[in-house]
Amino acid sequence: MELSRRKMCCYMQFCCFMLIGCFISQICASSDAIFYEPFDESFEGSWIVSEKEDYSGNHIGEWKHSKSEGHDDYGLLVSDKARKYAIVKELEKPVELKDGTIVLQYEVRLQNGLECGGAYLKYLRPQEAGWTAKGFDNESPYSIMFGPDKCGATNKVHFILKHKNPKSGEYVEHHLKFPPSVPSDKLTHVYTAVIKPDNELVILIDGEEKKKANFLSSEDFEPALIPAKTIPDPDDKKPEDWDERAKIPDPEATKPDDWDEDAPMEILDEEAEKPEGWLDNEPEEIDDPEAVKPEDWDDEEDGEWEAPQIENPKCESAPGCGEWRRPLKRNPAYKGKWHAPLIDNPAYKGIWKPREIPNPDYFELEKPNFEPIAAIGIEIWTMQDGILFDNILIASDEKTAAEIRDTTWKPKFKVEEEKQKAEERSAGLDGLKGIQKAVFDVLYKIADLPFLGDHKVKVLELIEKAETQPNITIGVIVSIIVVIFSILLKLLFGGKKAAPKVNVVPEKKEEGEASNTGEGEGEGEEEKTEGEVGAAPRRRTRRET
């Protein structure tokens, strides 16, 4: 009995030491947390909902203190579809960004996906005198905007810095170039932006580095924080005798005597023979013998009734019906219109550019002039509900952000991930879905490659289309490979090579090619119109052989 009491006493002491250790570690971890909102308690009274007109009445979206699906953890929930939302939390003291490291981090879960809408935060700078939290709207000035945004061709994790131009005094939005894409699932994800004193910015998603940039680099922000030293002279004009043509038609070239520009592209195939069994006297289509004139048909108003046409059953077993005509074949004598071959232009001076002059708006900058963060706001318009914000953090240490990720986000994410895998297995889609998800994860990583440049939007459009139509995934992958291969070739070889000295022969369209397309569209519209007004079917035009 005495031994049992001693064991119990040792166990209680051990638990106390563990609790004290956890408490001390939590204090140490939170010492670098400048602001932390876990939404364990109701947000009412602490976070202020905007009372501006755009966010009230029929436009208002209701914020709710709600549990994340499948968890006991609470967050701030966007509860209605197709609504505008605005809510703000004023900080007790503005957070300075100019000295030391600052980490901005928060979790968001798109419980119903995100087709069109934002899930980003705005870190507001100190507002003008008289501003109140109830007046928060999209015009409220911010220092940084950070987080997911997806709609149409837009699919990015924004990072926008509003920076004050030291010469003009105006605030300019500087957008991070080639930002990472938004994860395409419905799991909880944590977004982190690390602002370092050496002007470096690091974007992490789920603790994994997705983008590294420098605030002062023109390669990383658009427009650049530091303007170009020189600009094109707006008053400089191209000389009238400036020749930009690298190639010109050879003035000494003459058309060969045997070049016939009037020869047709196609001629009748004289060797063709009519197939045996061709039914010359049978039409391709006949009146439908089962068709009956409608009782309410008025010949005076509707015209003479004609039975609709059907395929001639006799033609099904025959090689063809109606008048047989010889097919066309390519004319071996066809050469098209003659053009003189191109030669190097002796007067070529290159592509003209205006001369460069010193930029009057140029300034030097050692560090960005970050505005303090006085409040955190969520101001979004979204077509989806179920967006849950949680664990909003401002810290002065990356370790603190990592610890909060590990203790708050990671356990939830693992549970959600396992649940998703179980659902896929129960639906019999585990193998296929797993492969598809892996493929799309790789495709989204490819879309984040910086060298894609302006092609990124097109690549993202292809990926999103493939997600909604899995049957075209292979085609999309091929298309993306072609795009990347083309860009690599351009980077390696510097664009197209000069054209060799050849005769340029433009290819003519086959007779009737363009007109057939137009006629087909016109017929489709006409048939649709007739169907809409309820007219009885008329005799259709005979199909061309």
Coordinates of C-alpha atoms in Angstrom, one line a residue:
M1 CA 0.0 0.0 0.0
E2 CA 2.8 2.4 1.0
L3 CA 4.6 1.5 -2.3
S4 CA 1.5 2.3 -4.3
R5 CA 1.2 5.7 -2.6
R6 CA 4.8 6.5 -3.4
K7 CA 4.3 5.6 -7.1
M8 CA 1.2 7.8 -7.2
C9 CA 3.1 10.7 -5.6
C10 CA 6.0 10.3 -8.1
Y11 CA 3.5 10.3 -10.9
M12 CA 1.8 13.4 -9.7
Q13 CA 5.1 15.2 -9.4
F14 CA 6.1 14.2 -12.9
C15 CA 2.8 15.6 -14.2
C16 CA 3.3 18.8 -12.4
F17 CA 6.8 19.2 -13.9
M18 CA 5.4 18.5 -17.3
L19 CA 2.6 21.1 -16.9
I20 CA 5.1 23.7 -15.6
G21 CA 7.4 22.9 -18.6
C22 CA 4.6 23.3 -21.1
F23 CA 3.6 26.5 -19.4
I24 CA 7.1 27.9 -19.5
S25 CA 7.6 26.8 -23.2
Q26 CA 4.3 28.4 -24.1
I27 CA 5.3 31.7 -22.4
C28 CA 8.6 31.6 -24.3
A29 CA 6.9 30.8 -27.6
S30 CA 4.3 33.5 -27.1
S31 CA 6.9 36.1 -26.2
D32 CA 7.6 36.7 -29.8
A33 CA 3.9 36.7 -30.8
I34 CA 3.0 40.3 -31.2
F35 CA -0.6 39.5 -32.0
Y36 CA -2.4 36.1 -32.0
E37 CA -6.0 35.4 -32.6
P38 CA -7.1 31.7 -32.2
F39 CA -10.8 32.5 -32.2
D40 CA -11.3 30.2 -29.2
E41 CA -13.9 32.7 -27.9
S42 CA -16.5 34.7 -29.8
F43 CA -15.2 37.5 -32.0
E44 CA -18.1 39.8 -31.1
G45 CA -16.8 43.0 -29.5
S46 CA -13.2 42.3 -30.4
W47 CA -13.6 42.2 -34.2
I48 CA -15.9 44.9 -35.6
V49 CA -18.2 44.2 -38.6
S50 CA -18.3 47.1 -41.1
E51 CA -21.5 49.1 -41.2
K52 CA -20.8 50.6 -44.6
E53 CA -23.5 50.4 -47.2
D54 CA -21.7 47.8 -49.4
Y55 CA -21.7 45.4 -46.5
S56 CA -25.2 45.9 -45.1
G57 CA -28.7 45.2 -46.2
N58 CA -29.1 42.7 -49.1
H59 CA -25.4 42.8 -49.7
I60 CA -24.4 41.7 -46.2
G61 CA -22.7 38.4 -45.5
E62 CA -23.0 37.1 -42.0
W63 CA -19.8 36.3 -40.0
K64 CA -20.1 33.4 -37.6
H65 CA -18.0 31.9 -34.8
S66 CA -18.1 28.3 -36.0
K67 CA -16.3 25.0 -35.6
S68 CA -14.1 23.8 -38.5
E69 CA -15.9 20.8 -40.0
G70 CA -14.7 17.6 -38.2
H71 CA -12.9 19.5 -35.4
D72 CA -13.6 21.1 -32.1
D73 CA -11.5 24.1 -33.1
Y74 CA -13.3 27.3 -33.8
G75 CA -12.7 30.0 -36.4
L76 CA -14.2 33.0 -38.2
L77 CA -16.7 31.7 -40.8
V78 CA -17.9 33.2 -44.1
S79 CA -21.4 31.7 -43.9
D80 CA -23.3 33.0 -47.1
K81 CA -22.6 32.7 -50.8
A82 CA -22.3 35.6 -53.2
R83 CA -21.9 38.3 -50.6
K84 CA -19.5 41.0 -49.6
Y85 CA -17.8 40.8 -46.2
A86 CA -15.8 43.3 -44.2
I87 CA -14.6 42.9 -40.6
V88 CA -11.6 44.4 -38.8
K89 CA -9.6 44.1 -35.6
E90 CA -7.7 47.1 -34.3
L91 CA -4.4 46.4 -32.6
E92 CA -3.6 47.8 -29.2
K93 CA -0.3 49.2 -30.6
P94 CA 0.8 49.6 -34.2
V95 CA 3.4 47.0 -35.3
E96 CA 6.5 48.5 -36.9
L97 CA 7.9 46.6 -39.9
K98 CA 11.1 48.5 -40.4
D99 CA 13.3 46.8 -37.9
G100 CA 13.9 43.1 -37.5
T101 CA 12.0 40.1 -38.8
I102 CA 8.2 40.2 -39.0
V103 CA 6.1 37.0 -39.7
L104 CA 2.5 37.3 -40.9
Q105 CA 0.6 34.0 -40.7
Y106 CA -2.9 32.6 -40.7
E107 CA -4.9 29.5 -41.5
V108 CA -7.8 29.3 -43.9
R109 CA -10.0 26.4 -44.9
L110 CA -12.1 26.4 -48.1
Q111 CA -14.7 23.9 -46.8
N112 CA -16.8 24.2 -50.0
G113 CA -13.9 24.9 -52.4
L114 CA -13.2 28.3 -54.0
E115 CA -14.4 28.9 -57.5
C116 CA -14.5 32.7 -57.4
G117 CA -13.5 34.8 -54.4
G118 CA -10.8 35.9 -52.1
A119 CA -9.6 34.6 -48.7
Y120 CA -6.8 37.2 -48.0
L121 CA -6.1 39.6 -45.2
K122 CA -5.4 43.3 -45.3
Y123 CA -2.9 44.7 -42.8
L124 CA -4.1 48.3 -42.4
R125 CA -1.8 51.2 -41.8
P126 CA -2.8 53.9 -39.3
Q127 CA -6.0 55.6 -40.7
E128 CA -6.8 59.2 -41.0
A129 CA -8.4 61.1 -38.1
G130 CA -12.0 60.3 -37.6
W131 CA -11.8 56.8 -39.1
T132 CA -13.7 54.1 -37.1
A133 CA -13.6 50.4 -37.4
K134 CA -17.3 50.4 -38.4
G135 CA -16.3 52.5 -41.5
F136 CA -13.9 49.8 -42.7
D137 CA -14.2 49.1 -46.5
N138 CA -12.2 48.4 -49.6
E139 CA -10.9 52.0 -49.6
S140 CA -9.4 51.8 -46.2
P141 CA -5.6 52.1 -46.8
Y142 CA -3.5 49.1 -46.1
S143 CA 0.2 48.4 -45.8
I144 CA 0.2 44.8 -46.9
M145 CA -2.4 42.5 -48.5
F146 CA -1.6 38.8 -48.3
G147 CA -3.5 35.6 -49.0
P148 CA -5.4 33.4 -51.6
D149 CA -7.4 34.8 -54.4
K150 CA -9.0 32.7 -57.1
C151 CA -11.5 33.6 -59.9
G152 CA -11.3 32.8 -63.6
A153 CA -7.7 33.1 -64.8
T154 CA -6.7 34.5 -61.4
N155 CA -5.2 31.8 -59.1
K156 CA -2.6 33.2 -56.8
V157 CA -1.5 33.8 -53.2
H158 CA -1.3 37.6 -53.2
F159 CA 1.4 39.6 -51.6
I160 CA 0.9 43.3 -52.3
L161 CA 2.9 46.1 -50.7
K162 CA 1.5 49.6 -50.6
H163 CA 4.6 51.8 -50.6
K164 CA 4.9 55.5 -50.3
N165 CA 6.9 57.1 -53.1
P166 CA 9.5 59.3 -51.3
K167 CA 9.5 61.8 -54.2
S168 CA 5.8 62.1 -55.1
G169 CA 4.4 61.2 -51.7
E170 CA 1.8 58.9 -53.4
Y171 CA 1.1 55.4 -52.3
V172 CA 1.7 52.7 -55.0
E173 CA 0.6 49.1 -55.0
H174 CA 3.6 46.8 -55.7
H175 CA 2.5 43.2 -56.6
L176 CA 4.7 40.2 -56.1
K177 CA 5.5 38.7 -59.5
F178 CA 4.8 35.0 -60.1
P179 CA 3.2 34.3 -56.7
P180 CA 2.4 30.7 -55.7
S181 CA -1.0 29.1 -56.6
V182 CA -3.8 28.4 -54.2
P183 CA -4.1 24.7 -53.2
S184 CA -7.1 23.2 -55.0
D185 CA -8.5 21.0 -52.2
K186 CA -10.9 21.7 -49.2
L187 CA -8.3 21.1 -46.4
T188 CA -7.0 23.6 -43.9
H189 CA -3.9 25.4 -45.1
V190 CA -1.6 27.8 -43.4
Y191 CA -0.1 30.8 -45.2
T192 CA 3.1 32.5 -44.0
A193 CA 4.9 35.6 -45.1
V194 CA 8.3 36.3 -43.6
I195 CA 9.6 39.8 -44.0
K196 CA 13.3 40.0 -43.2
P197 CA 15.6 43.0 -42.4
D198 CA 17.8 42.2 -45.4
N199 CA 14.8 43.1 -47.7
E200 CA 14.0 39.4 -48.3
L201 CA 10.5 38.1 -48.5
V202 CA 9.7 34.4 -48.1
I203 CA 6.2 32.9 -48.8
L204 CA 5.4 29.6 -47.2
I205 CA 2.3 27.4 -47.6
D206 CA 1.9 24.7 -45.0
G207 CA 5.4 25.5 -43.8
E208 CA 6.9 24.7 -47.2
E209 CA 8.8 27.6 -49.0
K210 CA 7.0 28.4 -52.2
K211 CA 8.5 31.8 -53.1
K212 CA 11.5 33.9 -52.2
A213 CA 11.8 37.5 -53.4
N214 CA 13.7 40.7 -52.7
F215 CA 11.6 43.9 -52.2
L216 CA 14.1 46.1 -54.1
S217 CA 14.4 43.8 -57.1
S218 CA 12.6 44.7 -60.3
E219 CA 12.5 41.0 -61.1
D220 CA 10.3 40.3 -58.1
F221 CA 7.8 43.2 -57.9
E222 CA 5.6 45.0 -60.4
P223 CA 6.0 47.9 -60.6
A224 CA 9.5 47.9 -59.1
L225 CA 9.9 49.8 -55.8
I226 CA 12.9 51.6 -57.2
P227 CA 12.2 53.2 -60.6
A228 CA 14.5 52.7 -63.6
K229 CA 17.5 55.1 -63.7
T230 CA 16.7 56.0 -67.3
I231 CA 13.5 56.1 -69.4
P232 CA 12.8 56.4 -73.2
D233 CA 12.8 60.0 -74.3
P234 CA 9.2 60.8 -75.0
D235 CA 10.3 63.6 -77.4
D236 CA 12.6 61.4 -79.5
K237 CA 11.1 60.5 -83.0
K238 CA 12.1 57.8 -85.4
P239 CA 13.9 59.3 -88.6
E240 CA 11.8 59.0 -91.7
D241 CA 14.6 57.1 -93.5
W242 CA 14.9 54.5 -90.8
D243 CA 14.4 51.1 -92.3
E244 CA 13.4 48.3 -89.9
R245 CA 13.0 45.6 -92.5
A246 CA 15.6 42.9 -92.0
K247 CA 14.6 41.1 -95.2
I248 CA 13.3 42.5 -98.5
P249 CA 12.1 40.9 -101.8
D250 CA 15.1 40.4 -104.2
P251 CA 14.6 43.2 -106.8
E252 CA 16.6 41.2 -109.4
A253 CA 14.5 38.1 -109.1
T254 CA 12.1 37.3 -112.0
K255 CA 9.3 34.8 -112.2
P256 CA 10.3 31.6 -114.0
D257 CA 8.7 31.1 -117.5
D258 CA 7.0 27.9 -116.5
W259 CA 5.4 29.4 -113.4
D260 CA 1.6 29.3 -114.0
E261 CA -0.1 31.4 -111.3
D262 CA -3.6 30.6 -112.8
A263 CA -3.2 26.8 -112.3
P264 CA -5.9 25.6 -109.9
M265 CA -5.0 23.9 -106.7
E266 CA -7.2 20.9 -107.5
I267 CA -8.3 19.2 -110.7
L268 CA -10.7 16.3 -111.5
D269 CA -9.2 12.9 -111.0
E270 CA -9.5 11.4 -114.5
E271 CA -8.5 8.0 -113.3
A272 CA -11.3 7.7 -110.8
E273 CA -14.2 5.2 -111.7
K274 CA -17.7 5.1 -110.5
P275 CA -18.0 2.4 -107.8
E276 CA -19.9 -0.7 -108.8
G277 CA -23.5 -0.7 -107.5
W278 CA -23.9 3.1 -107.4
L279 CA -27.6 4.0 -107.6
D280 CA -27.7 6.9 -110.0
N281 CA -31.5 7.2 -110.0
E282 CA -32.0 7.0 -106.3
P283 CA -32.0 10.3 -104.2
E284 CA -30.0 10.4 -101.0
E285 CA -33.1 11.5 -99.1
I286 CA -36.8 10.8 -99.5
D287 CA -40.1 12.1 -98.0
D288 CA -40.8 10.5 -94.7
P289 CA -43.7 8.1 -95.6
E290 CA -44.9 8.2 -92.0
A291 CA -45.1 11.9 -91.8
V292 CA -48.6 13.4 -91.5
K293 CA -49.7 17.0 -92.3
P294 CA -50.6 18.7 -89.0
E295 CA -54.3 19.4 -88.5
D296 CA -53.7 23.0 -87.8
W297 CA -51.6 23.6 -90.9
D298 CA -52.9 26.5 -92.9
D299 CA -51.6 26.5 -96.5
E300 CA -52.4 30.2 -97.0
E301 CA -50.5 31.2 -93.9
D302 CA -47.9 28.5 -93.6
G303 CA -47.4 27.7 -97.3
E304 CA -47.6 24.4 -99.0
W305 CA -46.8 21.6 -96.6
E306 CA -43.9 19.3 -97.4
A307 CA -43.1 16.1 -95.6
P308 CA -39.8 16.1 -93.8
Q309 CA -36.9 14.2 -95.4
I310 CA -35.3 11.0 -94.1
E311 CA -32.3 9.0 -95.3
N312 CA -33.1 6.8 -98.3
P313 CA -33.0 3.3 -96.9
K314 CA -31.8 1.9 -100.3
C315 CA -28.6 3.9 -100.0
E316 CA -27.5 2.3 -96.8
S317 CA -26.3 -0.9 -98.6
A318 CA -25.1 0.9 -101.7
P319 CA -21.8 2.7 -102.2
G320 CA -23.7 5.9 -103.0
C321 CA -26.8 7.5 -104.5
G322 CA -27.6 10.3 -106.9
E323 CA -25.5 11.7 -109.7
W324 CA -21.9 10.4 -109.5
R325 CA -19.2 13.1 -109.9
R326 CA -15.4 12.6 -110.3
P327 CA -13.5 13.5 -107.1
L328 CA -10.9 16.2 -107.1
K329 CA -7.2 15.6 -106.6
R330 CA -4.2 17.9 -105.9
N331 CA -2.9 19.5 -109.1
P332 CA 0.8 18.7 -109.6
A333 CA 1.2 21.8 -111.7
Y334 CA -0.1 24.1 -109.0
K335 CA 2.4 26.6 -107.7
G336 CA 0.2 29.5 -106.5
K337 CA 1.1 33.2 -106.8
W338 CA 4.8 33.8 -107.4
H339 CA 6.8 36.0 -104.9
A340 CA 10.3 37.1 -105.2
P341 CA 12.7 35.4 -102.7
L342 CA 13.8 37.4 -99.6
I343 CA 17.3 38.7 -99.2
D344 CA 19.1 40.7 -96.5
N345 CA 18.2 44.3 -96.6
P346 CA 21.3 46.4 -97.2
A347 CA 19.6 49.5 -95.7
Y348 CA 18.5 47.6 -92.5
K349 CA 19.3 49.6 -89.3
G350 CA 17.5 47.4 -86.7
I351 CA 14.4 48.1 -84.7
W352 CA 14.3 51.7 -83.7
K353 CA 14.1 52.7 -80.1
P354 CA 14.0 56.2 -78.6
R355 CA 17.2 57.3 -76.8
E356 CA 17.4 56.9 -73.0
I357 CA 17.3 59.9 -70.8
P358 CA 17.7 60.2 -67.0
N359 CA 14.5 59.4 -65.2
P360 CA 13.3 62.5 -63.3
D361 CA 11.3 60.3 -60.9
Y362 CA 14.3 58.0 -60.0
F363 CA 15.3 57.6 -56.4
E364 CA 17.5 55.3 -54.4
L365 CA 16.3 53.1 -51.6
E366 CA 18.2 51.0 -49.1
K367 CA 15.1 49.6 -47.4
P368 CA 11.3 49.8 -48.1
N369 CA 9.5 52.4 -46.2
F370 CA 7.0 50.0 -44.5
E371 CA 4.0 51.5 -42.9
P372 CA 3.1 50.2 -39.5
I373 CA 0.3 47.7 -39.1
A374 CA -2.5 49.3 -37.0
A375 CA -5.3 46.8 -37.7
I376 CA -6.1 43.5 -39.5
G377 CA -9.0 43.5 -41.8
I378 CA -10.8 40.9 -44.0
E379 CA -12.6 42.6 -46.9
I380 CA -13.6 40.2 -49.5
W381 CA -16.3 39.4 -52.1
T382 CA -16.9 35.7 -52.7
M383 CA -19.3 33.3 -54.5
Q384 CA -18.5 30.5 -52.0
D385 CA -19.5 30.0 -48.4
G386 CA -17.7 27.9 -45.8
I387 CA -14.5 29.9 -45.8
L388 CA -13.0 29.6 -42.3
F389 CA -10.2 31.9 -40.9
D390 CA -8.2 30.9 -37.9
N391 CA -5.0 31.4 -35.9
I392 CA -4.1 34.8 -37.2
L393 CA -0.6 35.6 -36.1
I394 CA 1.9 38.5 -36.2
A395 CA 5.3 37.5 -34.8
S396 CA 8.9 38.7 -34.6
D397 CA 10.4 35.3 -34.9
E398 CA 10.0 32.5 -37.5
K399 CA 10.4 29.8 -34.8
T400 CA 7.2 31.1 -33.1
A401 CA 5.3 30.8 -36.3
A402 CA 6.6 27.3 -36.9
E403 CA 5.6 26.2 -33.3
I404 CA 2.1 27.5 -33.8
R405 CA 1.8 25.7 -37.2
D406 CA 2.9 22.5 -35.5
T407 CA 0.5 22.7 -32.6
T408 CA -2.6 24.2 -34.3
W409 CA -2.5 23.5 -38.0
K410 CA -0.6 20.2 -38.5
P411 CA -2.9 18.0 -36.3
K412 CA -6.0 19.3 -38.1
F413 CA -4.4 18.9 -41.5
K414 CA -3.4 15.2 -40.8
V415 CA -7.0 14.4 -39.7
E416 CA -8.5 16.0 -42.8
E417 CA -6.0 14.4 -45.1
E418 CA -6.7 10.9 -43.7
K419 CA -10.4 11.5 -44.0
Q420 CA -10.0 12.6 -47.6
K421 CA -8.0 9.4 -48.4
A422 CA -10.6 7.2 -46.7
E423 CA -13.4 8.9 -48.7
E424 CA -11.5 8.3 -51.9
R425 CA -10.9 4.6 -51.0
S426 CA -14.6 4.1 -50.2
A427 CA -15.6 5.6 -53.5
G428 CA -13.2 3.2 -55.3
L429 CA -11.2 6.2 -56.6
D430 CA -8.2 5.9 -54.3
G431 CA -5.7 4.9 -57.1
L432 CA -7.1 7.2 -59.8
K433 CA -7.8 10.2 -57.5
G434 CA -4.4 9.8 -55.9
I435 CA -2.7 9.8 -59.3
Q436 CA -4.8 12.7 -60.5
K437 CA -4.1 14.7 -57.3
A438 CA -0.3 14.0 -57.7
V439 CA -0.5 15.1 -61.3
F440 CA -2.3 18.3 -60.5
D441 CA 0.0 19.1 -57.6
V442 CA 3.0 18.8 -60.0
L443 CA 1.2 20.9 -62.7
Y444 CA 0.5 23.7 -60.2
K445 CA 4.2 23.6 -59.1
I446 CA 5.2 23.9 -62.8
A447 CA 2.8 26.8 -63.2
D448 CA 4.8 28.6 -60.4
L449 CA 8.1 28.4 -62.4
P450 CA 9.3 32.0 -62.9
F451 CA 10.4 31.6 -66.5
L452 CA 6.9 31.0 -67.6
G453 CA 6.3 34.7 -67.3
D454 CA 3.1 35.9 -69.1
H455 CA 2.3 32.3 -70.1
K456 CA 1.5 31.4 -66.5
V457 CA -2.1 32.6 -66.8
K458 CA -2.7 30.3 -69.8
V459 CA -1.1 27.3 -68.1
L460 CA -3.4 27.9 -65.0
E461 CA -6.4 28.1 -67.2
L462 CA -5.5 24.7 -68.8
I463 CA -5.0 23.1 -65.4
E464 CA -8.3 24.4 -64.0
K465 CA -10.1 23.2 -67.1
A466 CA -8.5 19.7 -66.7
E467 CA -9.6 19.6 -63.0
T468 CA -13.2 20.0 -64.0
Q469 CA -12.9 17.7 -67.0
P470 CA -10.6 14.8 -66.0
N471 CA -11.0 13.2 -69.4
I472 CA -8.9 15.9 -71.0
T473 CA -6.0 15.7 -68.5
I474 CA -3.6 14.0 -70.8
G475 CA -4.3 16.6 -73.5
V476 CA -3.7 19.4 -71.0
I477 CA -0.4 17.8 -69.9
V478 CA 0.8 17.6 -73.5
S479 CA -0.3 21.3 -74.1
I480 CA 1.7 22.4 -71.1
I481 CA 4.7 20.4 -72.2
V482 CA 4.5 22.1 -75.6
V483 CA 4.3 25.6 -74.0
I484 CA 7.3 24.9 -71.7
F485 CA 9.3 23.4 -74.6
S486 CA 8.5 26.4 -76.8
I487 CA 9.6 28.8 -74.1
L488 CA 12.8 26.9 -73.5
L489 CA 13.6 26.9 -77.2
K490 CA 13.0 30.6 -77.3
L491 CA 15.3 31.2 -74.2
L492 CA 18.0 29.0 -75.7
F493 CA 18.0 30.2 -79.2
G494 CA 16.6 33.7 -78.8
G495 CA 13.5 33.5 -80.9
K496 CA 12.9 32.6 -84.5
K497 CA 15.8 32.2 -87.0
A498 CA 16.0 34.3 -90.1
A499 CA 14.1 32.9 -93.0
P500 CA 16.2 31.3 -95.7
K501 CA 16.2 32.6 -99.3
V502 CA 13.1 30.9 -100.7
N503 CA 10.1 31.6 -102.8
V504 CA 7.2 32.4 -100.5
V505 CA 4.1 30.5 -101.7
P506 CA 1.0 31.2 -99.6
E507 CA -1.3 28.2 -99.4
K508 CA -4.7 28.8 -100.7
K509 CA -7.8 27.4 -99.0
E510 CA -9.7 24.7 -100.8
E511 CA -12.6 25.9 -102.8
G512 CA -15.7 26.1 -100.7
E513 CA -13.8 25.7 -97.4
A514 CA -14.6 29.0 -95.9
S515 CA -18.0 29.3 -97.4
N516 CA -19.0 25.8 -96.1
T517 CA -18.2 26.9 -92.5
G518 CA -20.3 30.0 -92.9
E519 CA -23.2 28.2 -94.5
G520 CA -23.1 25.5 -91.7
E521 CA -23.4 28.2 -89.1
G522 CA -26.2 29.9 -90.9
E523 CA -28.2 26.8 -91.4
G524 CA -27.8 25.9 -87.7
E525 CA -29.1 29.3 -86.7
E526 CA -32.0 29.1 -89.2
E527 CA -33.0 25.6 -87.9
K528 CA -32.9 26.9 -84.3
T529 CA -35.1 29.9 -85.2
E530 CA -37.7 27.7 -86.9
G531 CA -37.7 25.3 -83.9
E532 CA -38.3 28.2 -81.5
V533 CA -41.4 29.5 -83.4
G534 CA -42.7 25.9 -83.7
A535 CA -43.0 25.7 -87.5
A536 CA -43.2 22.3 -89.0
P537 CA -40.1 20.8 -90.6
R538 CA -39.5 21.8 -94.2
R539 CA -37.7 19.9 -97.0
R540 CA -34.0 20.0 -96.3
T541 CA -31.3 20.9 -98.8
R542 CA -29.8 18.1 -100.7
R543 CA -26.4 17.0 -99.2
E544 CA -23.4 17.7 -101.4
T545 CA -21.6 14.7 -102.8

